[in-house]
């Protein structure tokens, strides 16, 4: 009986250690993305789970795959509670631009593909772009 109790205790302890030692998935909070201000929206940025997962959900595979073509970038800006990115396809004719906006409060993602004066826009907010005027001006949706 004593041996059985010892084995149960050891087994229970080993199980508890293995469960608590198992690496937990780190969940990044939207406000933590503010560390990207002043950095370039490169592949590392677009591979952040808070950016990548929503984009894969709202874009077609072709649109998502095309993001890597926009490699001429300017540093990410913060306007109020939004990160605003801009990049372009170098030497594209007509000019092709990409703008991404990330809401630091709720994690909403807004993306616009520009080709000359035409644009296609997508968002995790049912394609609604209820953004502050300053953000809309920055991404070219208002003058």
Tab-separated table of C-alpha atoms in Angstrom:
chain	number	residue	atom	x	y	z
A	1	UNK	CA	0.000	0.000	0.000
A	2	UNK	CA	2.780	2.406	0.904
A	3	UNK	CA	4.581	1.730	-2.430
A	4	UNK	CA	1.365	2.371	-4.376
A	5	UNK	CA	0.810	5.654	-2.544
A	6	UNK	CA	4.417	6.706	-3.293
A	7	UNK	CA	4.000	5.876	-6.995
A	8	UNK	CA	0.725	7.797	-7.201
A	9	UNK	CA	2.364	10.784	-5.524
A	10	UNK	CA	5.368	10.646	-7.866
A	11	UNK	CA	3.194	10.198	-10.938
A	12	UNK	CA	0.909	13.066	-9.879
A	13	UNK	CA	3.916	15.317	-9.219
A	14	UNK	CA	5.481	14.460	-12.587
A	15	UNK	CA	2.201	15.161	-14.350
A	16	UNK	CA	1.816	18.502	-12.577
A	17	UNK	CA	5.382	19.527	-13.474
A	18	UNK	CA	4.927	18.528	-17.110
A	19	UNK	CA	1.676	20.484	-17.439
A	20	UNK	CA	3.071	23.660	-15.876
A	21	UNK	CA	6.382	23.366	-17.740
A	22	UNK	CA	4.644	23.021	-21.119
A	23	UNK	CA	5.177	26.295	-22.984
A	24	UNK	CA	2.021	28.333	-23.084
A	25	UNK	CA	1.064	30.215	-26.244
A	26	UNK	CA	1.992	33.843	-25.672
A	27	UNK	CA	-0.841	36.118	-26.578
A	28	UNK	CA	0.178	39.577	-27.609
A	29	UNK	CA	-2.200	42.313	-26.586
A	30	UNK	CA	-3.030	44.913	-29.268
A	31	UNK	CA	-1.419	47.783	-27.306
A	32	UNK	CA	1.894	45.844	-27.254
A	33	UNK	CA	2.176	46.423	-31.013
A	34	UNK	CA	3.054	50.070	-30.254
A	35	UNK	CA	6.704	48.946	-30.118
A	36	UNK	CA	6.623	48.959	-33.941
A	37	UNK	CA	6.345	52.755	-34.166
A	38	UNK	CA	9.328	54.077	-36.127
A	39	UNK	CA	10.202	50.637	-37.512
A	40	UNK	CA	9.622	49.405	-41.042
A	41	UNK	CA	6.603	47.218	-41.917
A	42	UNK	CA	8.740	44.321	-43.112
A	43	UNK	CA	8.043	40.575	-43.147
A	44	UNK	CA	8.564	40.420	-39.349
A	45	UNK	CA	5.803	42.964	-38.865
A	46	UNK	CA	3.380	41.200	-41.199
A	47	UNK	CA	4.131	37.874	-39.479
A	48	UNK	CA	3.016	39.172	-36.082
A	49	UNK	CA	-0.002	37.033	-35.070
A	50	UNK	CA	-2.172	40.136	-34.530
A	51	UNK	CA	-1.495	41.161	-38.139
A	52	UNK	CA	-1.065	37.851	-39.954
A	53	UNK	CA	-4.158	36.000	-38.700
A	54	UNK	CA	-6.681	38.752	-39.535
A	55	UNK	CA	-5.074	39.391	-42.944
A	56	UNK	CA	-5.241	35.705	-43.853
A	57	UNK	CA	-8.911	35.761	-42.861
A	58	UNK	CA	-9.987	38.884	-44.797
A	59	UNK	CA	-7.759	38.673	-47.904
A	60	UNK	CA	-7.677	36.244	-50.774
A	61	UNK	CA	-4.572	34.069	-51.006
A	62	UNK	CA	-3.361	36.122	-53.994
A	63	UNK	CA	-3.784	39.422	-52.103
A	64	UNK	CA	-2.119	38.039	-48.992
A	65	UNK	CA	0.812	36.654	-50.994
A	66	UNK	CA	1.242	39.969	-52.834
A	67	UNK	CA	2.047	41.832	-49.597
A	68	UNK	CA	5.701	40.770	-49.943
A	69	UNK	CA	5.932	42.682	-53.238
A	70	UNK	CA	5.468	46.008	-51.443
A	71	UNK	CA	9.025	46.293	-50.208
A	72	UNK	CA	9.687	50.033	-50.526
A	73	UNK	CA	8.522	51.181	-47.071
A	74	UNK	CA	8.369	54.149	-44.777
A	75	UNK	CA	8.550	53.796	-40.972
A	76	UNK	CA	5.343	52.979	-39.129
A	77	UNK	CA	3.570	56.010	-37.667
A	78	UNK	CA	1.290	56.261	-34.686
A	79	UNK	CA	-1.740	58.479	-35.101
A	80	UNK	CA	-3.847	58.511	-31.940
A	81	UNK	CA	-4.438	54.815	-31.112
A	82	UNK	CA	-3.584	53.549	-34.593
A	83	UNK	CA	-0.438	52.250	-36.265
A	84	UNK	CA	-0.316	53.405	-39.885
A	85	UNK	CA	1.942	51.790	-42.477
A	86	UNK	CA	2.704	52.619	-46.088
A	87	UNK	CA	4.677	50.709	-48.686
A	88	UNK	CA	4.890	50.555	-52.458
A	89	UNK	CA	6.051	48.310	-55.250
A	90	UNK	CA	9.270	49.867	-56.493
A	91	UNK	CA	9.134	51.015	-60.141
A	92	UNK	CA	5.504	49.947	-60.533
A	93	UNK	CA	3.705	51.657	-63.386
A	94	UNK	CA	1.009	52.551	-62.577
A	95	UNK	CA	2.101	53.088	-58.992
A	96	UNK	CA	0.882	50.440	-56.553
A	97	UNK	CA	0.721	51.239	-52.839
A	98	UNK	CA	-0.338	49.375	-49.733
A	99	UNK	CA	-1.574	50.952	-46.507
A	100	UNK	CA	-2.292	49.042	-43.329
A	101	UNK	CA	-3.878	50.484	-40.195
A	102	UNK	CA	-3.862	48.630	-36.873
A	103	UNK	CA	-6.065	49.687	-33.959
A	104	UNK	CA	-4.032	49.509	-30.743
A	105	UNK	CA	-7.178	49.327	-28.600
A	106	UNK	CA	-9.157	46.494	-30.173
A	107	UNK	CA	-6.740	44.905	-32.677
A	108	UNK	CA	-8.847	45.743	-35.742
A	109	UNK	CA	-6.927	45.641	-39.026
A	110	UNK	CA	-7.613	47.796	-42.084
A	111	UNK	CA	-5.756	47.327	-45.376
A	112	UNK	CA	-5.937	49.183	-48.682
A	113	UNK	CA	-4.391	48.229	-51.994
A	114	UNK	CA	-3.969	51.261	-54.252
A	115	UNK	CA	-3.289	51.101	-57.972
A	116	UNK	CA	-2.972	54.649	-59.245
A	117	UNK	CA	-6.245	56.282	-58.102
A	118	UNK	CA	-8.237	53.048	-57.738
A	119	UNK	CA	-8.292	51.180	-54.445
A	120	UNK	CA	-9.563	48.015	-52.830
A	121	UNK	CA	-10.064	48.061	-49.089
A	122	UNK	CA	-10.644	45.370	-46.489
A	123	UNK	CA	-11.056	45.394	-42.731
A	124	UNK	CA	-11.878	43.145	-39.836
A	125	UNK	CA	-14.727	45.568	-39.050
A	126	UNK	CA	-17.020	44.430	-41.910
A	127	UNK	CA	-15.057	46.593	-44.357
A	128	UNK	CA	-16.041	49.685	-42.392
A	129	UNK	CA	-13.386	52.387	-42.198
A	130	UNK	CA	-14.692	54.490	-39.317
A	131	UNK	CA	-11.294	55.948	-38.565
A	132	UNK	CA	-10.202	59.398	-37.351
A	133	UNK	CA	-9.889	61.995	-40.119
A	134	UNK	CA	-6.129	62.244	-39.647
A	135	UNK	CA	-5.763	58.503	-40.295
A	136	UNK	CA	-8.064	58.645	-43.339
A	137	UNK	CA	-5.994	61.502	-44.772
A	138	UNK	CA	-2.750	59.596	-44.155
A	139	UNK	CA	-3.997	56.524	-46.055
A	140	UNK	CA	-5.473	58.595	-48.891
A	141	UNK	CA	-9.180	58.069	-48.278
A	142	UNK	CA	-9.771	61.744	-47.460
A	143	UNK	CA	-8.111	64.950	-48.554
